[in-house]
Amino acid sequence: MKFYIKTFGCQMNENDSETMAGLLLKEGFTPASTPEEADVVIINTCAVRRKSEEKAYSELGQFLKLKRKKKLVVGVAGCVAEKERERLLERGADFVLGTRAVPKVVNVIKEVLRGKKVAFFEDHLDEYTHELPRIRSSKHHAWVTIIHGCDRFCTYCIVPYTRGREKSRPMEDILEEVRKLAKQGYREITFLGQNVDAYGKDLKDGSFLAKLLEETSKIEGIERIWFLTSYPTDFSDELIEVIAKNPKVAKSVHLPVQSGSNRILKLMNRKYTREEYLSLLEKIRSKVPDVSISSDIIVGFPTETEEDFMETVDLVEKAQFERLNLAIYSPREGTVAWKYYKDDVPHEEKVRRMQFLMNLQKRINRKLNERYRGKIVRVIVEARAKSGLFYGRDIRNKIIAFEGNDTMIGKFADIKVEKITAGPLYGKVVWIEEDVPSVASPDR
Ligand code: SAH
Ligand code: SF4
Ligand code: F3S
């Protein structure tokens, strides 16, 4: 039997898809390269904005169309599965799998193959361990989810409802997964969590992110360690210390601010002020001068005035982010903002605010990128881009494109930067690591 998984949303969803694929492969299923070839398709969905949800539904429609032409099992997993639940069965799906039920994907599919329709939402996160097989999309970089869920309940956000409460994986289990990855030739690890710097709080055994990063850096073969996403009030001094001192820990922090207006931050239930956020940036930069900080912002939150928006503009100017993800506020069913705040900023105004920030950020990127001109930067070669050029990232998460070949993937390379844009940098290879790191074998 062949399976095909279509993934939307965040890296955590990607990691869950890798796990579902691993479990299916172990059970004797084989990956299909197109849905047409598959016997089972799974849509791993995202519900963060209305648009993401619509994408899930349109994909479901496509697969249901295909199902009319051939025998096919269609399943929905991820955040829309949690949000919509049994309704998806009524829409024609054969199974719906909750975000905490990923380890049980095979059991659910087997039941469906016996002729049932299944909606399964039990919490099986205890089985989400290093022992689960995973088919990873990269052979040198691996996503590792270290904390599930979110306890923050920002008023606009659906994630706490779709992913449940924070639950950290035991540190030893994570380290075992990384040791296994290192043995297979993986060199870069990204630790994932919606609120990754809350890692360990619920374990009450003295585990915390800074310690996990230190321990991971001792594992031979692991060269770079990333982590996302951070929440400003959980960002500890110990964490800053490890970023500053440990050469394997990325000098890159993703620290969403969401708004620059204290009034809006309060309505969003973000537990900090703009002043506190900016002084955190100052503190991080004083300890890690070369750090790269990126962020997320929502424009057009209910009641956001021009004045509030200008506060956000001012914050973006002061913060000098290296990257900024902008989103237009989208009311999400069940959240506090959806229930109590009227979505009263006109759509055109939301779009204007987003474009304004986009242009501002472009100028900032262009200026910050100038610092790279003529420099030689060490990257790990990641992949070939659509343009045909290869690209890699330096330890600040800056993307640099260059002429290369497939044998370079996964290796360290030094790139002389020759061209600057507001987006990627362009350069040429001046050194490439010779020793081929042990080739990764599939994780079964
Ligand atoms: N845990 C992270 C982000 C999770 S969701 C954090 O605390 O920041 C990723 C991003 O989607 C958020 O940073 C936010 O900018 C955006 N987002 C979440 N809910 C949204 C909504 N209802 N409308 C628009 N954007 C939203
Ligand atoms: Fe959503 Fe806030 Fe949790 Fe991030 S911290 S996932 S924005 S509730
Ligand atoms: Fe989307 Fe769920 Fe991730 S809503 S962003 S897939 S946690």
Short mmCIF file of C-alpha atoms and ligand atoms in Angstrom, two decimals:
data_model
loop_
_atom_site.label_atom_id
_atom_site.label_comp_id
_atom_site.label_asym_id
_atom_site.label_seq_id
_atom_site.Cartn_x
_atom_site.Cartn_y
_atom_site.Cartn_z
CA MET A 1 0.00 0.00 0.00
CA LYS A 2 1.23 3.47 -0.81
CA PHE A 3 0.78 6.65 1.18
CA TYR A 4 1.03 10.34 0.37
CA ILE A 5 1.17 13.15 2.95
CA LYS A 6 0.49 16.79 2.14
CA THR A 7 1.73 19.15 4.85
CA PHE A 8 0.65 22.72 5.63
CA GLY A 9 1.57 25.01 8.52
CA CYS A 10 4.52 25.19 10.84
CA GLN A 11 7.65 23.10 11.30
CA MET A 12 5.91 21.17 14.03
CA ASN A 13 3.45 19.91 11.45
CA GLU A 14 6.36 18.99 9.19
CA ASN A 15 7.91 17.04 12.02
CA ASP A 16 4.58 15.28 12.70
CA SER A 17 4.35 14.36 9.02
CA GLU A 18 7.87 12.94 9.17
CA THR A 19 6.79 10.85 12.14
CA MET A 20 3.58 9.62 10.46
CA ALA A 21 5.62 8.70 7.37
CA GLY A 22 8.14 6.82 9.53
CA LEU A 23 5.41 4.88 11.30
CA LEU A 24 3.70 3.98 8.03
CA LEU A 25 6.95 2.87 6.41
CA LYS A 26 7.76 0.67 9.37
CA GLU A 27 4.36 -0.95 9.00
CA GLY A 28 5.10 -1.89 5.38
CA PHE A 29 3.48 1.06 3.58
CA THR A 30 5.62 2.76 0.94
CA PRO A 31 5.74 6.44 0.03
CA ALA A 32 3.95 7.47 -3.19
CA SER A 33 5.37 10.33 -5.20
CA THR A 34 1.94 11.64 -6.23
CA PRO A 35 -1.56 11.37 -4.68
CA GLU A 36 -2.70 9.55 -7.85
CA GLU A 37 -0.34 6.68 -7.01
CA ALA A 38 -1.40 6.50 -3.37
CA ASP A 39 -3.86 4.24 -1.54
CA VAL A 40 -3.89 6.46 1.53
CA VAL A 41 -3.56 10.26 1.57
CA ILE A 42 -3.20 12.39 4.68
CA ILE A 43 -3.59 16.18 4.78
CA ASN A 44 -1.67 17.57 7.74
CA THR A 45 -3.44 20.89 8.22
CA CYS A 46 -2.93 24.34 9.76
CA ALA A 47 -5.70 26.49 11.28
CA VAL A 48 -3.74 29.58 12.29
CA ARG A 49 -5.59 31.87 9.88
CA ARG A 50 -8.79 31.46 7.87
CA LYS A 51 -6.73 31.23 4.69
CA SER A 52 -4.72 28.27 6.04
CA GLU A 53 -7.95 26.50 6.89
CA GLU A 54 -9.37 27.19 3.44
CA LYS A 55 -6.27 25.63 1.91
CA ALA A 56 -6.90 22.47 3.91
CA TYR A 57 -10.49 22.31 2.69
CA SER A 58 -9.55 22.89 -0.92
CA GLU A 59 -6.95 20.11 -0.69
CA LEU A 60 -9.55 17.85 0.87
CA GLY A 61 -11.86 18.66 -2.06
CA GLN A 62 -9.13 17.65 -4.51
CA PHE A 63 -8.53 14.34 -2.77
CA LEU A 64 -12.25 13.59 -2.53
CA LYS A 65 -12.49 14.18 -6.27
CA LEU A 66 -9.69 11.69 -6.79
CA LYS A 67 -11.47 9.26 -4.46
CA ARG A 68 -14.42 9.21 -6.85
CA LYS A 69 -12.10 7.86 -9.55
CA LYS A 70 -10.20 5.24 -7.55
CA LYS A 71 -10.07 3.41 -4.25
CA LEU A 72 -8.54 5.84 -1.78
CA VAL A 73 -8.45 6.45 1.96
CA VAL A 74 -8.49 10.17 2.79
CA GLY A 75 -7.42 11.36 6.23
CA VAL A 76 -7.12 14.77 7.88
CA ALA A 77 -4.56 15.42 10.63
CA GLY A 78 -3.19 18.57 12.26
CA CYS A 79 -4.83 21.68 13.62
CA VAL A 80 -7.91 21.79 11.37
CA ALA A 81 -8.56 18.17 12.36
CA GLU A 82 -8.60 19.26 16.01
CA LYS A 83 -10.75 22.28 15.27
CA GLU A 84 -13.33 20.65 13.02
CA ARG A 85 -13.28 17.10 14.38
CA GLU A 86 -16.20 14.84 13.32
CA ARG A 87 -17.47 17.49 10.92
CA LEU A 88 -14.63 16.42 8.60
CA LEU A 89 -16.10 12.91 8.42
CA GLU A 90 -19.38 14.46 7.31
CA ARG A 91 -17.41 16.35 4.66
CA GLY A 92 -16.20 13.03 3.28
CA ALA A 93 -12.92 12.29 5.06
CA ASP A 94 -12.39 8.65 6.09
CA PHE A 95 -10.49 9.53 9.23
CA VAL A 96 -9.62 12.51 11.38
CA LEU A 97 -6.52 12.31 13.56
CA GLY A 98 -5.87 14.64 16.52
CA THR A 99 -2.54 16.42 16.99
CA ARG A 100 -1.78 14.38 20.12
CA ALA A 101 -2.72 11.12 18.44
CA VAL A 102 0.05 11.12 15.80
CA PRO A 103 1.76 8.01 17.29
CA LYS A 104 -1.46 6.09 16.61
CA VAL A 105 -1.74 6.88 12.89
CA VAL A 106 -1.21 3.26 11.81
CA ASN A 107 -3.90 1.86 14.13
CA VAL A 108 -6.38 4.42 12.85
CA ILE A 109 -5.63 3.66 9.19
CA LYS A 110 -5.96 -0.08 9.84
CA GLU A 111 -9.41 0.48 11.29
CA VAL A 112 -10.38 2.52 8.25
CA LEU A 113 -9.13 -0.27 5.97
CA ARG A 114 -11.49 -2.61 7.83
CA GLY A 115 -14.32 -0.38 6.66
CA LYS A 116 -14.86 2.11 9.50
CA LYS A 117 -14.84 5.90 9.58
CA VAL A 118 -12.66 7.03 12.46
CA ALA A 119 -12.28 10.28 14.43
CA PHE A 120 -9.51 9.81 16.98
CA PHE A 121 -8.35 12.49 19.40
CA GLU A 122 -6.87 10.66 22.39
CA ASP A 123 -3.66 12.02 23.88
CA HIS A 124 -0.79 9.65 23.08
CA LEU A 125 2.05 12.13 23.45
CA ASP A 126 3.72 9.80 25.95
CA GLU A 127 4.52 7.58 22.97
CA TYR A 128 6.11 10.49 21.09
CA THR A 129 9.70 9.42 21.86
CA HIS A 130 13.07 8.87 20.19
CA GLU A 131 11.91 5.34 19.47
CA LEU A 132 9.40 6.46 16.86
CA PRO A 133 10.72 6.05 13.33
CA ARG A 134 10.82 9.21 11.21
CA ILE A 135 11.39 9.80 7.50
CA ARG A 136 13.06 13.18 7.40
CA SER A 137 13.10 15.49 4.44
CA SER A 138 16.76 16.45 4.94
CA LYS A 139 19.76 14.21 5.54
CA HIS A 140 21.79 16.73 7.49
CA HIS A 141 19.24 18.87 9.31
CA ALA A 142 16.51 17.51 11.60
CA TRP A 143 13.47 19.02 13.30
CA VAL A 144 13.04 17.82 16.86
CA THR A 145 9.87 18.79 18.73
CA ILE A 146 10.79 19.23 22.39
CA ILE A 147 7.64 20.78 23.83
CA HIS A 148 4.10 20.19 22.63
CA GLY A 149 1.19 22.60 23.03
CA CYS A 150 0.92 26.11 24.40
CA ASP A 151 -0.38 27.56 27.68
CA ARG A 152 -0.23 31.21 26.66
CA PHE A 153 -3.68 31.80 25.24
CA CYS A 154 -2.94 34.92 23.26
CA THR A 155 -6.48 36.13 22.56
CA TYR A 156 -6.23 35.80 18.75
CA CYS A 157 -4.58 32.40 18.62
CA ILE A 158 -6.10 28.99 18.00
CA VAL A 159 -2.97 26.96 18.80
CA PRO A 160 -3.72 26.32 22.52
CA TYR A 161 -7.07 24.86 21.41
CA THR A 162 -5.62 22.66 18.68
CA ARG A 163 -2.40 21.55 20.38
CA GLY A 164 -3.46 21.45 24.00
CA ARG A 165 -1.43 22.25 27.11
CA GLU A 166 2.35 22.49 27.25
CA LYS A 167 4.04 19.15 27.63
CA SER A 168 7.81 18.85 27.51
CA ARG A 169 9.57 15.69 26.42
CA PRO A 170 12.02 14.29 28.98
CA MET A 171 15.51 15.66 28.31
CA GLU A 172 17.09 12.20 28.14
CA ASP A 173 14.59 11.15 25.45
CA ILE A 174 15.45 14.22 23.35
CA LEU A 175 19.19 13.68 23.79
CA GLU A 176 18.78 10.04 22.75
CA GLU A 177 17.00 11.18 19.57
CA VAL A 178 19.84 13.63 18.83
CA ARG A 179 22.51 10.96 19.48
CA LYS A 180 20.74 8.69 17.03
CA LEU A 181 20.59 11.51 14.49
CA ALA A 182 24.28 12.30 14.95
CA LYS A 183 25.14 8.65 14.29
CA GLN A 184 23.20 8.85 11.03
CA GLY A 185 25.21 11.86 9.93
CA TYR A 186 22.88 14.70 10.94
CA ARG A 187 24.79 17.88 11.76
CA GLU A 188 22.08 20.47 12.43
CA ILE A 189 19.17 20.21 14.83
CA THR A 190 16.26 22.62 15.27
CA PHE A 191 14.41 22.25 18.54
CA LEU A 192 10.74 23.08 18.12
CA GLY A 193 8.02 24.38 20.38
CA GLN A 194 5.28 27.01 20.12
CA ASN A 195 6.84 28.41 23.24
CA VAL A 196 10.21 26.70 23.13
CA ASP A 197 11.80 28.65 25.97
CA ALA A 198 9.13 27.28 28.33
CA TYR A 199 10.78 23.90 27.78
CA GLY A 200 11.09 21.89 31.00
CA LYS A 201 8.85 24.02 33.22
CA ASP A 202 6.19 21.31 33.44
CA LEU A 203 8.72 18.51 34.04
CA LYS A 204 9.79 19.95 37.39
CA ASP A 205 13.06 17.98 37.24
CA GLY A 206 15.41 20.88 36.65
CA SER A 207 15.35 20.61 32.83
CA PHE A 208 15.38 23.88 30.92
CA LEU A 209 16.25 24.97 27.40
CA ALA A 210 19.70 26.40 28.17
CA LYS A 211 20.72 23.10 29.76
CA LEU A 212 19.32 21.08 26.85
CA LEU A 213 21.30 23.23 24.39
CA GLU A 214 24.52 22.73 26.41
CA GLU A 215 24.03 18.97 26.60
CA THR A 216 23.18 18.72 22.91
CA SER A 217 26.32 20.64 21.96
CA LYS A 218 28.42 17.91 23.60
CA ILE A 219 27.12 15.29 21.17
CA GLU A 220 29.83 14.55 18.63
CA GLY A 221 28.82 15.29 15.05
CA ILE A 222 26.24 17.95 15.92
CA GLU A 223 27.57 21.23 14.59
CA ARG A 224 24.68 23.67 14.86
CA ILE A 225 21.68 23.88 17.15
CA TRP A 226 18.66 26.09 16.44
CA PHE A 227 15.46 26.61 18.45
CA LEU A 228 12.09 28.25 17.81
CA THR A 229 9.75 29.94 18.69
CA SER A 230 10.68 31.99 21.76
CA TYR A 231 8.26 33.93 23.96
CA PRO A 232 9.69 37.20 25.33
CA THR A 233 8.92 36.71 29.02
CA ASP A 234 10.31 33.17 29.07
CA PHE A 235 13.63 34.20 27.53
CA SER A 236 16.06 33.62 30.40
CA ASP A 237 19.50 35.02 31.22
CA GLU A 238 20.87 31.47 31.14
CA LEU A 239 19.59 31.12 27.60
CA ILE A 240 21.30 34.36 26.54
CA GLU A 241 24.50 33.11 28.19
CA VAL A 242 24.45 29.83 26.22
CA ILE A 243 23.81 31.63 22.92
CA ALA A 244 26.72 33.94 23.68
CA LYS A 245 29.20 31.30 24.82
CA ASN A 246 28.41 28.09 22.98
CA PRO A 247 29.80 28.16 19.45
CA LYS A 248 27.37 25.49 18.22
CA VAL A 249 24.25 27.36 19.36
CA ALA A 250 22.86 29.51 16.55
CA LYS A 251 23.21 33.27 16.94
CA SER A 252 19.64 33.58 15.77
CA VAL A 253 16.54 34.19 17.85
CA HIS A 254 12.95 34.19 16.61
CA LEU A 255 11.11 36.37 19.09
CA PRO A 256 7.61 37.37 17.93
CA VAL A 257 6.47 40.75 19.24
CA GLN A 258 3.03 40.86 17.47
CA SER A 259 2.46 44.60 18.11
CA GLY A 260 4.31 47.71 19.20
CA SER A 261 1.32 49.22 21.00
CA ASN A 262 0.98 48.50 24.70
CA ARG A 263 -2.78 48.82 24.48
CA ILE A 264 -2.97 46.18 21.73
CA LEU A 265 -0.42 43.93 23.44
CA LYS A 266 -2.69 43.93 26.47
CA LEU A 267 -5.75 43.08 24.39
CA MET A 268 -3.71 40.30 22.80
CA ASN A 269 -2.84 38.95 26.27
CA ARG A 270 0.86 39.19 25.45
CA LYS A 271 2.47 39.54 28.85
CA TYR A 272 5.01 42.28 28.13
CA THR A 273 5.14 45.92 27.13
CA ARG A 274 6.97 47.41 24.15
CA GLU A 275 9.52 48.85 26.57
CA GLU A 276 10.16 45.43 28.12
CA TYR A 277 10.47 43.85 24.69
CA LEU A 278 12.94 46.47 23.47
CA SER A 279 15.04 46.20 26.61
CA LEU A 280 15.13 42.41 26.19
CA LEU A 281 16.51 42.96 22.67
CA GLU A 282 19.10 45.33 24.11
CA LYS A 283 20.10 42.78 26.73
CA ILE A 284 20.43 39.98 24.17
CA ARG A 285 22.46 42.22 21.84
CA SER A 286 24.77 43.40 24.61
CA LYS A 287 25.68 39.78 25.39
CA VAL A 288 25.58 38.46 21.81
CA PRO A 289 26.65 41.42 19.64
CA ASP A 290 26.33 39.48 16.40
CA VAL A 291 22.88 38.04 17.11
CA SER A 292 20.19 38.07 14.44
CA ILE A 293 16.68 38.68 15.71
CA SER A 294 13.53 37.95 13.73
CA SER A 295 9.90 38.49 14.63
CA ASP A 296 6.21 38.14 13.78
CA ILE A 297 3.66 40.97 13.70
CA ILE A 298 -0.12 40.95 13.31
CA VAL A 299 -1.64 44.05 11.73
CA GLY A 300 -5.28 45.10 12.03
CA PHE A 301 -6.00 43.53 15.40
CA PRO A 302 -9.48 44.63 16.60
CA THR A 303 -9.56 48.34 17.56
CA GLU A 304 -6.00 48.96 16.22
CA THR A 305 -5.88 52.68 15.43
CA GLU A 306 -3.45 54.58 13.24
CA GLU A 307 -1.75 55.64 16.46
CA ASP A 308 -1.35 52.03 17.63
CA PHE A 309 -0.04 51.12 14.22
CA MET A 310 2.52 53.95 14.30
CA GLU A 311 3.75 52.54 17.62
CA THR A 312 4.36 49.25 15.80
CA VAL A 313 6.15 51.10 13.01
CA ASP A 314 8.31 52.83 15.60
CA LEU A 315 9.11 49.52 17.28
CA VAL A 316 10.10 47.95 13.96
CA GLU A 317 12.42 50.89 13.30
CA LYS A 318 13.98 50.57 16.73
CA ALA A 319 14.21 46.78 16.79
CA GLN A 320 16.02 46.40 13.45
CA PHE A 321 14.86 42.85 12.85
CA GLU A 322 16.75 40.68 10.45
CA ARG A 323 13.47 39.13 9.26
CA LEU A 324 9.80 39.89 9.86
CA ASN A 325 6.73 37.72 9.21
CA LEU A 326 3.67 39.89 8.75
CA ALA A 327 0.10 38.66 9.09
CA ILE A 328 -3.28 40.26 8.73
CA TYR A 329 -5.48 39.59 11.75
CA SER A 330 -7.89 36.76 11.09
CA PRO A 331 -10.61 35.96 13.65
CA ARG A 332 -10.36 32.35 14.80
CA GLU A 333 -13.46 30.60 16.09
CA GLY A 334 -13.39 29.86 19.79
CA THR A 335 -10.68 32.36 20.71
CA VAL A 336 -11.26 35.25 23.11
CA ALA A 337 -10.73 37.86 20.39
CA TRP A 338 -13.27 36.12 18.15
CA LYS A 339 -15.80 36.04 20.97
CA TYR A 340 -15.38 39.50 22.43
CA TYR A 341 -13.65 41.84 19.96
CA LYS A 342 -15.21 43.06 16.76
CA ASP A 343 -12.98 42.61 13.71
CA ASP A 344 -13.37 46.32 12.97
CA VAL A 345 -10.30 47.34 10.96
CA PRO A 346 -11.32 47.47 7.28
CA HIS A 347 -9.55 44.94 5.08
CA GLU A 348 -8.01 47.62 2.80
CA GLU A 349 -6.59 49.32 5.86
CA LYS A 350 -5.10 46.03 7.10
CA VAL A 351 -3.51 45.51 3.69
CA ARG A 352 -2.14 49.07 3.67
CA ARG A 353 -0.59 48.60 7.11
CA MET A 354 0.95 45.32 6.11
CA GLN A 355 2.44 46.79 2.93
CA PHE A 356 3.78 49.77 4.83
CA LEU A 357 5.62 47.48 7.24
CA MET A 358 6.77 45.24 4.41
CA ASN A 359 8.43 48.18 2.66
CA LEU A 360 9.98 49.44 5.87
CA GLN A 361 11.35 45.99 6.64
CA LYS A 362 12.78 45.69 3.14
CA ARG A 363 14.77 48.87 3.67
CA ILE A 364 16.01 47.57 7.02
CA ASN A 365 17.00 44.22 5.50
CA ARG A 366 18.87 45.93 2.70
CA LYS A 367 20.77 48.10 5.16
CA LEU A 368 21.57 45.24 7.57
CA ASN A 369 22.69 43.04 4.69
CA GLU A 370 25.26 45.66 3.67
CA ARG A 371 27.34 44.46 6.62
CA TYR A 372 27.92 41.25 4.69
CA ARG A 373 29.41 42.92 1.61
CA GLY A 374 32.80 41.42 0.72
CA LYS A 375 32.81 39.20 3.80
CA ILE A 376 33.62 35.51 3.85
CA VAL A 377 30.84 33.62 5.58
CA ARG A 378 30.73 30.00 6.77
CA VAL A 379 27.54 28.19 5.79
CA ILE A 380 26.26 24.64 5.84
CA VAL A 381 25.12 23.90 2.30
CA GLU A 382 21.43 23.16 2.39
CA ALA A 383 20.00 22.39 -1.04
CA ARG A 384 19.54 23.51 -4.62
CA ALA A 385 17.02 26.30 -5.04
CA LYS A 386 14.51 26.55 -7.89
CA SER A 387 16.82 29.08 -9.53
CA GLY A 388 19.41 26.33 -9.95
CA LEU A 389 21.78 27.98 -7.48
CA PHE A 390 22.67 26.25 -4.24
CA TYR A 391 22.19 27.92 -0.90
CA GLY A 392 23.21 27.62 2.70
CA ARG A 393 22.79 29.46 5.98
CA ASP A 394 25.37 31.00 8.22
CA ILE A 395 25.06 30.69 11.99
CA ARG A 396 22.92 33.87 12.01
CA ASN A 397 20.38 32.20 9.70
CA LYS A 398 21.33 34.41 6.75
CA ILE A 399 20.67 32.72 3.42
CA ILE A 400 23.45 32.89 0.85
CA ALA A 401 23.14 31.55 -2.71
CA PHE A 402 26.04 30.39 -4.89
CA GLU A 403 27.00 28.10 -7.77
CA GLY A 404 27.51 24.58 -6.48
CA ASN A 405 26.81 20.91 -6.92
CA ASP A 406 25.00 18.11 -5.11
CA THR A 407 28.14 16.75 -3.45
CA MET A 408 28.33 19.94 -1.38
CA ILE A 409 25.01 19.39 0.41
CA GLY A 410 25.45 19.02 4.17
CA LYS A 411 29.05 20.29 4.14
CA PHE A 412 30.54 23.41 5.59
CA ALA A 413 31.53 25.96 2.95
CA ASP A 414 33.02 29.44 3.03
CA ILE A 415 31.27 31.85 0.70
CA LYS A 416 32.60 35.22 -0.34
CA VAL A 417 29.60 37.54 -0.49
CA GLU A 418 29.50 39.47 -3.77
CA LYS A 419 25.96 40.72 -4.17
CA ILE A 420 23.53 42.14 -1.64
CA THR A 421 19.74 42.26 -1.93
CA ALA A 422 17.00 42.82 0.62
CA GLY A 423 16.45 39.05 0.51
CA PRO A 424 19.20 36.47 0.02
CA LEU A 425 22.86 37.27 -0.48
CA TYR A 426 24.86 35.97 -3.42
CA GLY A 427 28.47 34.87 -3.43
CA LYS A 428 31.02 32.34 -4.54
CA VAL A 429 32.53 29.34 -2.84
CA VAL A 430 36.09 29.93 -1.61
CA TRP A 431 36.42 26.82 0.53
CA ILE A 432 34.51 23.58 0.91
CA GLU A 433 34.89 20.97 3.62
CA GLU A 434 36.69 17.92 2.27
CA ASP A 435 35.82 15.10 4.63
CA VAL A 436 32.44 13.77 3.69
CA PRO A 437 30.42 13.41 6.87
CA SER A 438 29.02 9.90 7.30
CA VAL A 439 26.12 9.53 4.92
CA ALA A 440 22.72 9.53 6.58
CA SER A 441 20.78 6.31 6.37
CA PRO A 442 16.98 6.35 6.53
CA ASP A 443 15.71 6.57 10.08
CA ARG A 444 13.80 3.34 10.65
N1 SAH B 1 4.06 30.60 19.24
C1 SAH B 1 4.39 31.66 18.39
C2 SAH B 1 3.63 31.73 17.09
C3 SAH B 1 2.56 30.80 16.74
S1 SAH B 1 1.53 31.10 15.37
C4 SAH B 1 4.29 32.97 19.14
O1 SAH B 1 3.97 33.02 20.30
O2 SAH B 1 4.48 34.00 18.57
C5 SAH B 1 2.58 31.91 14.20
C6 SAH B 1 2.20 33.31 13.92
O3 SAH B 1 0.94 33.40 13.31
C7 SAH B 1 2.08 34.21 15.14
O4 SAH B 1 3.30 34.69 15.55
C8 SAH B 1 1.15 35.30 14.68
O5 SAH B 1 1.89 36.38 14.18
C9 SAH B 1 0.35 34.63 13.58
N2 SAH B 1 -1.03 34.44 14.00
C10 SAH B 1 -1.51 33.63 14.98
N3 SAH B 1 -2.84 33.74 15.08
C11 SAH B 1 -3.24 34.64 14.16
C12 SAH B 1 -4.49 35.20 13.78
N4 SAH B 1 -5.61 34.85 14.38
N5 SAH B 1 -4.51 36.10 12.77
C13 SAH B 1 -3.39 36.47 12.15
N6 SAH B 1 -2.18 35.99 12.46
C14 SAH B 1 -2.09 35.08 13.45
FE1 SF4 B 2 -0.39 31.23 19.98
FE2 SF4 B 2 0.43 32.89 21.81
FE3 SF4 B 2 0.82 30.28 22.15
FE4 SF4 B 2 2.20 31.61 20.32
S1 SF4 B 2 2.32 31.91 22.53
S2 SF4 B 2 1.17 29.64 20.04
S3 SF4 B 2 0.74 33.11 19.59
S4 SF4 B 2 -1.14 31.33 22.12
FE1 F3S B 3 -0.73 26.01 12.13
FE2 F3S B 3 -1.17 24.37 14.07
FE3 F3S B 3 1.30 25.02 13.48
S1 F3S B 3 -2.38 26.13 13.60
S2 F3S B 3 1.05 27.09 12.75
S3 F3S B 3 -0.08 23.91 12.20
S4 F3S B 3 0.48 24.63 15.50
#
